[in-house]
Tab-separated table of C-alpha atoms in Angstrom:
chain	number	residue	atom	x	y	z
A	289	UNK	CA	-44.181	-26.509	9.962
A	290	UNK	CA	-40.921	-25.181	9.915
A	291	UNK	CA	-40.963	-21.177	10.500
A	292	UNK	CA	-38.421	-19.584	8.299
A	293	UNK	CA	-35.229	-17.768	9.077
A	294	UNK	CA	-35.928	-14.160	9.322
A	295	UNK	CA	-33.087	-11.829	6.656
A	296	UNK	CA	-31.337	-10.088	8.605
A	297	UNK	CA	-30.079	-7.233	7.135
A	298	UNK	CA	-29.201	-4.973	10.244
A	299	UNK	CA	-25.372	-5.272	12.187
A	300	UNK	CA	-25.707	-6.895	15.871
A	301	UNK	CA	-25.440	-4.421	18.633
A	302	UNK	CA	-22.692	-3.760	20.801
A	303	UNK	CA	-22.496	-6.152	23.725
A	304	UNK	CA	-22.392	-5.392	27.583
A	305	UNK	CA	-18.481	-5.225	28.851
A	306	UNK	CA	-17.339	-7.734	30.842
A	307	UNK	CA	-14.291	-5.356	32.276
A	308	UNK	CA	-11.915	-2.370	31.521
A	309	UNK	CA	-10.302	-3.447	28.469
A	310	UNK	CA	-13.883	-4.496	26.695
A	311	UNK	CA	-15.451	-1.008	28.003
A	312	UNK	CA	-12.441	0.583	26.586
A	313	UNK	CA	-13.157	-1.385	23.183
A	314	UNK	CA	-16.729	-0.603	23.265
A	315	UNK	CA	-16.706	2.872	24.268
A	316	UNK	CA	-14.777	3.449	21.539
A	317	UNK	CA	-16.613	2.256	18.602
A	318	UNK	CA	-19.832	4.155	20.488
A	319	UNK	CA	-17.876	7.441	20.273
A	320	UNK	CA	-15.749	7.286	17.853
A	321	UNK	CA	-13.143	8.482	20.101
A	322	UNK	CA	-9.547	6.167	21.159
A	323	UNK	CA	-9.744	3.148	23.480
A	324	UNK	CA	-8.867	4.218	27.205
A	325	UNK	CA	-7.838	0.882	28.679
A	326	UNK	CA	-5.664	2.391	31.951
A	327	UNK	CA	-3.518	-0.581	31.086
A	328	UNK	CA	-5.701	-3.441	32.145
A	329	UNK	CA	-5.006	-5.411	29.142
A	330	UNK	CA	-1.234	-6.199	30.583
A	331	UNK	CA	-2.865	-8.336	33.421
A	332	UNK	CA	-6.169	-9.531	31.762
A	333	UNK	CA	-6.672	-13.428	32.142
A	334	UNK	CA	-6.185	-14.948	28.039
A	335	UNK	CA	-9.395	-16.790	28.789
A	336	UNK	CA	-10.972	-14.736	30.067
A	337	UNK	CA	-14.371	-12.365	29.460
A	338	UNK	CA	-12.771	-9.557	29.351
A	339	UNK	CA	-10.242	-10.219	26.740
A	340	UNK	CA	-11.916	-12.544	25.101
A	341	UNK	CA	-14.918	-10.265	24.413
A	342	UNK	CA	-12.661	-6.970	23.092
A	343	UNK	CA	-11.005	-9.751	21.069
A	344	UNK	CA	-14.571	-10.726	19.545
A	345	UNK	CA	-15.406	-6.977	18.983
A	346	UNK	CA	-11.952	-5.875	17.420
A	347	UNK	CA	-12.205	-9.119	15.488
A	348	UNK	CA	-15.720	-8.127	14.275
A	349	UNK	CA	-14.772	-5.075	12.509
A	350	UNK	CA	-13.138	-7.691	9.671
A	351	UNK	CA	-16.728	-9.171	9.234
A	352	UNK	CA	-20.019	-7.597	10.003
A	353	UNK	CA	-19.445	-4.660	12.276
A	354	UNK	CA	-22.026	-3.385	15.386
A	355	UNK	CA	-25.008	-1.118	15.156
A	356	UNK	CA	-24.917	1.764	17.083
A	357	UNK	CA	-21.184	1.964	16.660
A	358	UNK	CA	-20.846	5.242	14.105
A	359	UNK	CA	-18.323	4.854	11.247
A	360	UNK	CA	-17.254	1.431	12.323
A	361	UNK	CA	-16.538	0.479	8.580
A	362	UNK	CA	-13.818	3.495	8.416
A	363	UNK	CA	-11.953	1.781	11.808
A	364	UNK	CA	-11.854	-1.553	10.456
A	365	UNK	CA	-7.742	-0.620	10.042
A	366	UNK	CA	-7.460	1.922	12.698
A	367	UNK	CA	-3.928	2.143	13.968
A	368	UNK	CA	-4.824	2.163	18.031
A	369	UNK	CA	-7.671	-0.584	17.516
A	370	UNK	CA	-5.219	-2.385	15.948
A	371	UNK	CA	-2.449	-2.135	18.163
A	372	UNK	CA	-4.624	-2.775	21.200
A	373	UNK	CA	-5.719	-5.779	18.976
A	374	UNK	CA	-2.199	-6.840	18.659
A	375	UNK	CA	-1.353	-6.435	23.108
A	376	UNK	CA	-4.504	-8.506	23.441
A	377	UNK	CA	-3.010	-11.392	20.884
A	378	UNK	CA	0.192	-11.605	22.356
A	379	UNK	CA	-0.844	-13.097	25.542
A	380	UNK	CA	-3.869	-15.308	23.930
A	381	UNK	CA	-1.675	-16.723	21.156
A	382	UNK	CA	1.521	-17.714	23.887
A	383	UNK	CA	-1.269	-19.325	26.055
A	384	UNK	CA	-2.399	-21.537	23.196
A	385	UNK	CA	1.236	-22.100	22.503
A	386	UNK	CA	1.650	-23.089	26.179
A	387	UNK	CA	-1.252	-25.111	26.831
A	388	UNK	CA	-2.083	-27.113	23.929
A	389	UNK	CA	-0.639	-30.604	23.342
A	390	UNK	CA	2.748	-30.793	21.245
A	391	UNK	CA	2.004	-33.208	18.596
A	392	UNK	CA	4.670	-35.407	16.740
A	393	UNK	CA	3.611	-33.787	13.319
A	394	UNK	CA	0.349	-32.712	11.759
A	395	UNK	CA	0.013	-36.060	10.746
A	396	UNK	CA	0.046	-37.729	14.242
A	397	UNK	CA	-2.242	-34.687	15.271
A	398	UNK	CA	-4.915	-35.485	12.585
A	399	UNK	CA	-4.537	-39.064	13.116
A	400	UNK	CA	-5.447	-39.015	16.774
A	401	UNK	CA	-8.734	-37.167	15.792
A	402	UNK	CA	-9.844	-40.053	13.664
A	403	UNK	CA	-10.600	-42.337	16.611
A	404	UNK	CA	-13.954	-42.897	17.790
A	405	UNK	CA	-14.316	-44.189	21.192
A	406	UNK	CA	-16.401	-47.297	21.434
A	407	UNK	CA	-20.103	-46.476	23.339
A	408	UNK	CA	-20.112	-42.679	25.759
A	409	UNK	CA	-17.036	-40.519	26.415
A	410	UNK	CA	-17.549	-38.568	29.280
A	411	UNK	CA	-15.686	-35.588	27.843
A	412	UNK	CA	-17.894	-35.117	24.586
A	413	UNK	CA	-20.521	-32.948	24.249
A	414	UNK	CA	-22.030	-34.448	21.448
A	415	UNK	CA	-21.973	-38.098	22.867
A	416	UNK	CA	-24.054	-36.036	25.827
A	417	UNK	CA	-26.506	-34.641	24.298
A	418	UNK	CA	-27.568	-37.461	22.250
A	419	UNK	CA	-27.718	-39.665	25.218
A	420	UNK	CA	-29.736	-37.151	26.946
A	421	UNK	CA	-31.643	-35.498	24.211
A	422	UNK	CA	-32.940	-32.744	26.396
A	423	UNK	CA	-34.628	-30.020	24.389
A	424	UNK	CA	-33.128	-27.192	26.874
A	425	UNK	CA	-29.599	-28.172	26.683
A	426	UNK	CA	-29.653	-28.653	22.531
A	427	UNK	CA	-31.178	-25.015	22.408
A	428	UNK	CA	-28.429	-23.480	24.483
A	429	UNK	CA	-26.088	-25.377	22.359
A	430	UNK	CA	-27.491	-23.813	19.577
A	431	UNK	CA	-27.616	-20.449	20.895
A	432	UNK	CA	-24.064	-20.593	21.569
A	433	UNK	CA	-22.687	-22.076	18.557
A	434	UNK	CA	-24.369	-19.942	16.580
A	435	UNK	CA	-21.425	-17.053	16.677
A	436	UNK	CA	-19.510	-19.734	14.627
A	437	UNK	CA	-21.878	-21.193	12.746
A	438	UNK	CA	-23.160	-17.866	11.464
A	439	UNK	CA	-20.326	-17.164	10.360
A	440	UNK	CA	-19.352	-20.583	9.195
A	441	UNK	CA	-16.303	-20.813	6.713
A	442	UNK	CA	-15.696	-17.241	6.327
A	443	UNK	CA	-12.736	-17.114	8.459
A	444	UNK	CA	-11.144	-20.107	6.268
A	445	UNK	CA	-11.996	-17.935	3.538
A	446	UNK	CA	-8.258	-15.745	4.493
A	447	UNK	CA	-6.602	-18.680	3.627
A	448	UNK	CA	-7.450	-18.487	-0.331
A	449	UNK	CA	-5.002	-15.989	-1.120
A	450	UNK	CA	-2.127	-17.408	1.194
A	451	UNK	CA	-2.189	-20.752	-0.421
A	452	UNK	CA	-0.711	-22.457	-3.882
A	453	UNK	CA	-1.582	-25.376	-6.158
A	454	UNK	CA	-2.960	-28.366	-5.004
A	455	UNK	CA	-3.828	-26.814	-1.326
A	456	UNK	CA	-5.574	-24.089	-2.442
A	457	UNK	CA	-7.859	-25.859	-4.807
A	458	UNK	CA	-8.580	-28.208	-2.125
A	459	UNK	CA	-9.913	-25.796	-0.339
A	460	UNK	CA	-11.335	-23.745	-2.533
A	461	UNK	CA	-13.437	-27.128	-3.387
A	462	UNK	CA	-14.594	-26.952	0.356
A	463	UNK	CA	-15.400	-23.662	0.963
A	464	UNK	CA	-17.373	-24.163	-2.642
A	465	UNK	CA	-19.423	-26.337	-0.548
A	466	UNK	CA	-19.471	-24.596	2.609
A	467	UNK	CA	-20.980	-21.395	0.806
A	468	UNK	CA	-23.893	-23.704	-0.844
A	469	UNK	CA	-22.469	-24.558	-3.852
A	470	UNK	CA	-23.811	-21.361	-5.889
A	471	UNK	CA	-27.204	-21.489	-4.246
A	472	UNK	CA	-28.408	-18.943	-1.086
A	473	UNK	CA	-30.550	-21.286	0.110
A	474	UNK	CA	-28.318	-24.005	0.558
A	475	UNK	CA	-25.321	-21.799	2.329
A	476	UNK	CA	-24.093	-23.491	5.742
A	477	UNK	CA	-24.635	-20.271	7.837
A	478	UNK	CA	-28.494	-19.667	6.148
A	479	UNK	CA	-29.034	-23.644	7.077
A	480	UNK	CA	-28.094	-23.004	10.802
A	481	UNK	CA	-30.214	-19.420	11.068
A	482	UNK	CA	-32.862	-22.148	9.683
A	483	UNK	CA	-31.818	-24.612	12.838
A	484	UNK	CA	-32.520	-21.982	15.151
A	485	UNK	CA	-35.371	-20.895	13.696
A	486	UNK	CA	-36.779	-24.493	14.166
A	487	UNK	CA	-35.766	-24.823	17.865
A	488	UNK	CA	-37.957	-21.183	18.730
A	489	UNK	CA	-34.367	-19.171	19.103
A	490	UNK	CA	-33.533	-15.778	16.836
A	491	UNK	CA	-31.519	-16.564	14.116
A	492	UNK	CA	-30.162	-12.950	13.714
A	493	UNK	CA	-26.490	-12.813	13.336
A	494	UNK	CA	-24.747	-12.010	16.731
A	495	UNK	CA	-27.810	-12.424	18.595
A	496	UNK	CA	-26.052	-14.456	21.528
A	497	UNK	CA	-23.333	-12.582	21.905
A	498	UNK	CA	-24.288	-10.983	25.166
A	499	UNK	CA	-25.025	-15.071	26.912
A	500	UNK	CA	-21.747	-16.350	25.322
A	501	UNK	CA	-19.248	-16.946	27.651
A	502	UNK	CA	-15.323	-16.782	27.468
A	503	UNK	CA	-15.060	-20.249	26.361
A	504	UNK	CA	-17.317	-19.960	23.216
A	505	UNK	CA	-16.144	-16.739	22.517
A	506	UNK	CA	-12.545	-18.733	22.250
A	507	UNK	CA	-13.628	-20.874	19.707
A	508	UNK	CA	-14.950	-17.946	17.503
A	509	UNK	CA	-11.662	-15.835	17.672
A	510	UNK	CA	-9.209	-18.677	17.413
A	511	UNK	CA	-10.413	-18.682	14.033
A	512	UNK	CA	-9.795	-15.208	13.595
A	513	UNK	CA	-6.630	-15.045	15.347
A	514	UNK	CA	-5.128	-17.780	12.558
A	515	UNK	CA	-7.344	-16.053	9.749
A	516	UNK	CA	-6.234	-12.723	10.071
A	517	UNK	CA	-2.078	-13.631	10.496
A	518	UNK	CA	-0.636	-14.895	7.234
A	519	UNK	CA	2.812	-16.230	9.472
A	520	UNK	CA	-0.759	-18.363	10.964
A	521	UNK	CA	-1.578	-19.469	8.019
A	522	UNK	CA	-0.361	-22.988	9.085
A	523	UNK	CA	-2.000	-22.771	12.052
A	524	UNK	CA	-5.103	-21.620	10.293
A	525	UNK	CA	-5.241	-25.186	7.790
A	526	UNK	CA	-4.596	-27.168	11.358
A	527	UNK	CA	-8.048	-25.687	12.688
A	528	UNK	CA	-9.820	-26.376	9.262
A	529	UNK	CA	-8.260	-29.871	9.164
A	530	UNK	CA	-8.999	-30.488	12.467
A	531	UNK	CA	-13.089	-29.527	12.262
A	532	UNK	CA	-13.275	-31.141	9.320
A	533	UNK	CA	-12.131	-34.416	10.423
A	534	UNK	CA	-14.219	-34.201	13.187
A	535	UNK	CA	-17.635	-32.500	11.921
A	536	UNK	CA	-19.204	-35.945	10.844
A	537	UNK	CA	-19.743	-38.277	13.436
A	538	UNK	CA	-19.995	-35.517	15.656
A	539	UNK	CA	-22.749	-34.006	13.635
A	540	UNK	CA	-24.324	-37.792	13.404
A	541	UNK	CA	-24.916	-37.682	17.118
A	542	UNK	CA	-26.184	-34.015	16.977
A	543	UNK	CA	-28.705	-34.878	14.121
A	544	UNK	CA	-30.085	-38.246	16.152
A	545	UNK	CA	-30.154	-36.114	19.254
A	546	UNK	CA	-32.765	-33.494	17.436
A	547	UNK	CA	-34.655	-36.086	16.658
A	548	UNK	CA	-34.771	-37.676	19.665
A	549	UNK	CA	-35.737	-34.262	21.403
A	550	UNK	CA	-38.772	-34.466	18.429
A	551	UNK	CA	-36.801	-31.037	16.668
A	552	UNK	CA	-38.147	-30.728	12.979
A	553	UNK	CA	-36.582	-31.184	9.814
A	554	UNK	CA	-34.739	-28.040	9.470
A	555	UNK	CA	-32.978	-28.270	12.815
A	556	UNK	CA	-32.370	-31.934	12.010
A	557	UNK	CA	-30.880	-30.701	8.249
A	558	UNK	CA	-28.177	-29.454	9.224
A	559	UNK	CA	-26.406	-31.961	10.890
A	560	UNK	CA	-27.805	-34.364	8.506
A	561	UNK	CA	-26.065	-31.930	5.726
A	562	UNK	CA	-22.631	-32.217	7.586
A	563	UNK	CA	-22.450	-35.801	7.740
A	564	UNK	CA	-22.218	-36.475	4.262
A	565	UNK	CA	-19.872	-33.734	3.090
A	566	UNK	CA	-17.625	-33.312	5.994
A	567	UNK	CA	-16.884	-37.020	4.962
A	568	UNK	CA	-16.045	-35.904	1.789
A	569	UNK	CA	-14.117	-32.760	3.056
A	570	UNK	CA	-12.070	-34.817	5.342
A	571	UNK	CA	-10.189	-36.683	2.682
A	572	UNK	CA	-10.032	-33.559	0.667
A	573	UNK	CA	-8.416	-31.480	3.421
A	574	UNK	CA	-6.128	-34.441	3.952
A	575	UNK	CA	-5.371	-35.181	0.510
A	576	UNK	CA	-5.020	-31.932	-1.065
A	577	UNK	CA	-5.308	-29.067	1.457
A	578	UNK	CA	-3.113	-30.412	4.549
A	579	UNK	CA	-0.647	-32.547	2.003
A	580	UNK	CA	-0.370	-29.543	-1.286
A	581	UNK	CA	0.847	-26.819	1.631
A	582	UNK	CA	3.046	-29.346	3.158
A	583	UNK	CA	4.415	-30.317	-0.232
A	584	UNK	CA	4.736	-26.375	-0.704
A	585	UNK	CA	5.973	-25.592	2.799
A	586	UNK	CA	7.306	-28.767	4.308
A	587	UNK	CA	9.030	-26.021	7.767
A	588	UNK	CA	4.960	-25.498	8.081
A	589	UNK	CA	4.011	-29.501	9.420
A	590	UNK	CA	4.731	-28.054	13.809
A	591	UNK	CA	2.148	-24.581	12.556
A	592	UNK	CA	-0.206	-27.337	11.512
A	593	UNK	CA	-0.128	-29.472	14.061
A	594	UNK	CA	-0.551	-26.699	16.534
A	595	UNK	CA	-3.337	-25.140	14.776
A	596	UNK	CA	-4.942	-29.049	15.370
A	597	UNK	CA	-3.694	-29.277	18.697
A	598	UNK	CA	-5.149	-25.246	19.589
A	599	UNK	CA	-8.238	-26.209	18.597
A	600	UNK	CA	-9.065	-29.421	20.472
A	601	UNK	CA	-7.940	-27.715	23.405
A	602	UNK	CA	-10.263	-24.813	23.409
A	603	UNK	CA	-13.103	-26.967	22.187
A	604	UNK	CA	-12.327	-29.297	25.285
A	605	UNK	CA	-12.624	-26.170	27.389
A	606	UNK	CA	-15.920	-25.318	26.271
A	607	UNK	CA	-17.444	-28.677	26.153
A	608	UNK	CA	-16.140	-28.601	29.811
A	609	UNK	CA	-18.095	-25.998	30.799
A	610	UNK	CA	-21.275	-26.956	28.737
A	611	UNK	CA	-21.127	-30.242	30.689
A	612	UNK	CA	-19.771	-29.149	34.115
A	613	UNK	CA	-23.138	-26.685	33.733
A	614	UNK	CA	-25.485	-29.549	32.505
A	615	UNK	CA	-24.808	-32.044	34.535
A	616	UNK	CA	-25.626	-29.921	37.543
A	617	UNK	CA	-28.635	-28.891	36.146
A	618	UNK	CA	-27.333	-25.389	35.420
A	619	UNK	CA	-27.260	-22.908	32.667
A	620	UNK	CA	-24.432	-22.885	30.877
A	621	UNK	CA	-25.316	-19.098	29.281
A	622	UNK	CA	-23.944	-16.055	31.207
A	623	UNK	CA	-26.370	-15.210	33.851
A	624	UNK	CA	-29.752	-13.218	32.877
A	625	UNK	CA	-29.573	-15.642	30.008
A	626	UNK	CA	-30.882	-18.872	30.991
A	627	UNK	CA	-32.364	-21.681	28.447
A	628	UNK	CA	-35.536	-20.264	28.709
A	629	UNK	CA	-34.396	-16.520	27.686
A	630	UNK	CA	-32.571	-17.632	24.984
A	631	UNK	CA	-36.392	-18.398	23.085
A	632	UNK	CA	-36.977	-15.676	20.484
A	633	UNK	CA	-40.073	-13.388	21.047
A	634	UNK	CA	-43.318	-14.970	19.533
């Protein structure tokens, strides 16, 4: 029987710096005081732990906010958070800008997404883990995806106001969805706490933060990086567009992989859920998201497809890592955090 998601009503704590410009971050929300830095955010690596984690912190201050971090709701729009925010951006947002493929247009970005390789792709985490269907490997999947899936859709939620017409009740339709449809129990974020429940891992918001590494925490703050930037906003309907498009057969190979690996129902639900309205979705965002701010905003079609283009290629990163880890029989979780600690306590 399944065991249910535990409510959660308590903020994550702060997590362990990975270097001087997250100590700086975290220090500072612990005190209360400014963030001393010495200047290491001019030469931190954009991938990196470092800046990606004092990205992830800053960044959480819009959404839940840290325990043990006094009067964090008051510095949610504190001028030297916020500026620090801004110097670690800067570099982050030119190395997207730099790295990711150039598409032709959004359309020619969203259209390469649509196909499916015939049989395994190497690259693909999903294709891997149904093939393999190892229990350990779709837990620390889990574990890791859960600092987006916990806070699934809220980050497209930025877009509402920044969009007209046709695109915003597009997505406004998805989000609908995304959020349960006007039911708690059937909210996308509450079905994933449910997931981990199911595979033995703590479904508490920000759990995993600490055995996250760079890569993941990439994914999370691209989201936020778009979200929180209305010149983004482009950018921002590329990333929806693009995980919409792909969430479906993607989640189809997650959900036979479960059940391969004997997972229950509710771990199995989720996916299953996915499937059949990210189908849906997809010709929504398409139709009336992607197309309406087009119609609106035709300069917007290269901030689309680079929001599409941004996305794959941190996505590619982290699958990159899951597998490189996986295949050699490694962790993929930041060390002291192996598959078996990830297992919340009996």
């Amino acid at each position: 029987m399944t065991t249910p998601a535990r409510s959660r009503l308590t903020r994550p704590r702060l997590p362990e710096p990975r270097g001087p410009v997250s100590a700086g971050v975290v220090e500072a929300l612990r005190s209360g005081g400014s963030p001393v830095t010495d200047g290491a955010e001019a030469t931190a690596d954009p991938y990196g732990e470092d800046l990606q984690l004092a990205l992830y912190v800053l960044y959480e201050l819009h959404y839940q906010g840290f325990a043990g971090a006094p009067a964090d709701d008051s510095r949610e729009w504190d001028p030297e958070l916020l500026a620090l925010r801004a110097t670690l951006e800067q570099p982050f947002l030119a190395a997207l800008r730099a790295d990711a493929e150039r598409p032709a247009s959004a359309a020619a970005a969203l259209d390469a997404l649509l196909v499916e390789p015939a049989g395994h792709r190497p690259g693909s985490v999903s294709h891997h883990l149904r093939r393999t269907h190892r229990l350990p490997e779709l837990r620390e999947y889990a574990a890791l995806r859960s600092l987006y899936h916990l806070k699934e859709a809220d980050p497209h939620a930025w877009m509402i106001p920044r969009l007209r017409g046709r695109a915003k009740a597009g997505l406004a339709a998805v989000e609908y969805d995304e959020f349960g449809a006007g039911r708690a129990e059937d909210v996308h974020a509450r079905l994933y706490a449910e997931l981990m429940a199911e595979l033995g891992l703590e479904p508490a918001y920000g759990h995993y933060l600490d055995a996250a590494p760079a890569a993941a925490l990439a994914t999370v703050n691209l989201m936020s990086l778009f979200g929180l930037h209305r010149a983004l906003r482009g950018a921002l309907v590329g990333h929806f567009a693009a995980v919409e498009v792909t969430s479906s057969p993607g989640s189809r190979r997650l959900a036979d992989a479960l059940r391969k690996a004997g997972a229950g129902p509710a771990a199995v639900r989720f996916y299953e859920e996915h499937v059949e309205a990210d189908a849906v979705h997809e010709q929504v965002v398409r139709r009336d998201v992607v197309a309406g701010l087009l119609a609106d905003e035709p300069e917007l079609d290269a901030d689309v497809a680079f929001g599409v283009a941004a996305t794959s290629l941190l996505e590619d990163r982290l699958g990159a890592l899951l597998l490189d880890a996986w295949t050699q029989d490694r962790s993929a979780l930041l060390p002291g955090h192996h598959a078996d600690a990830v297992a919340r306590p009996a």
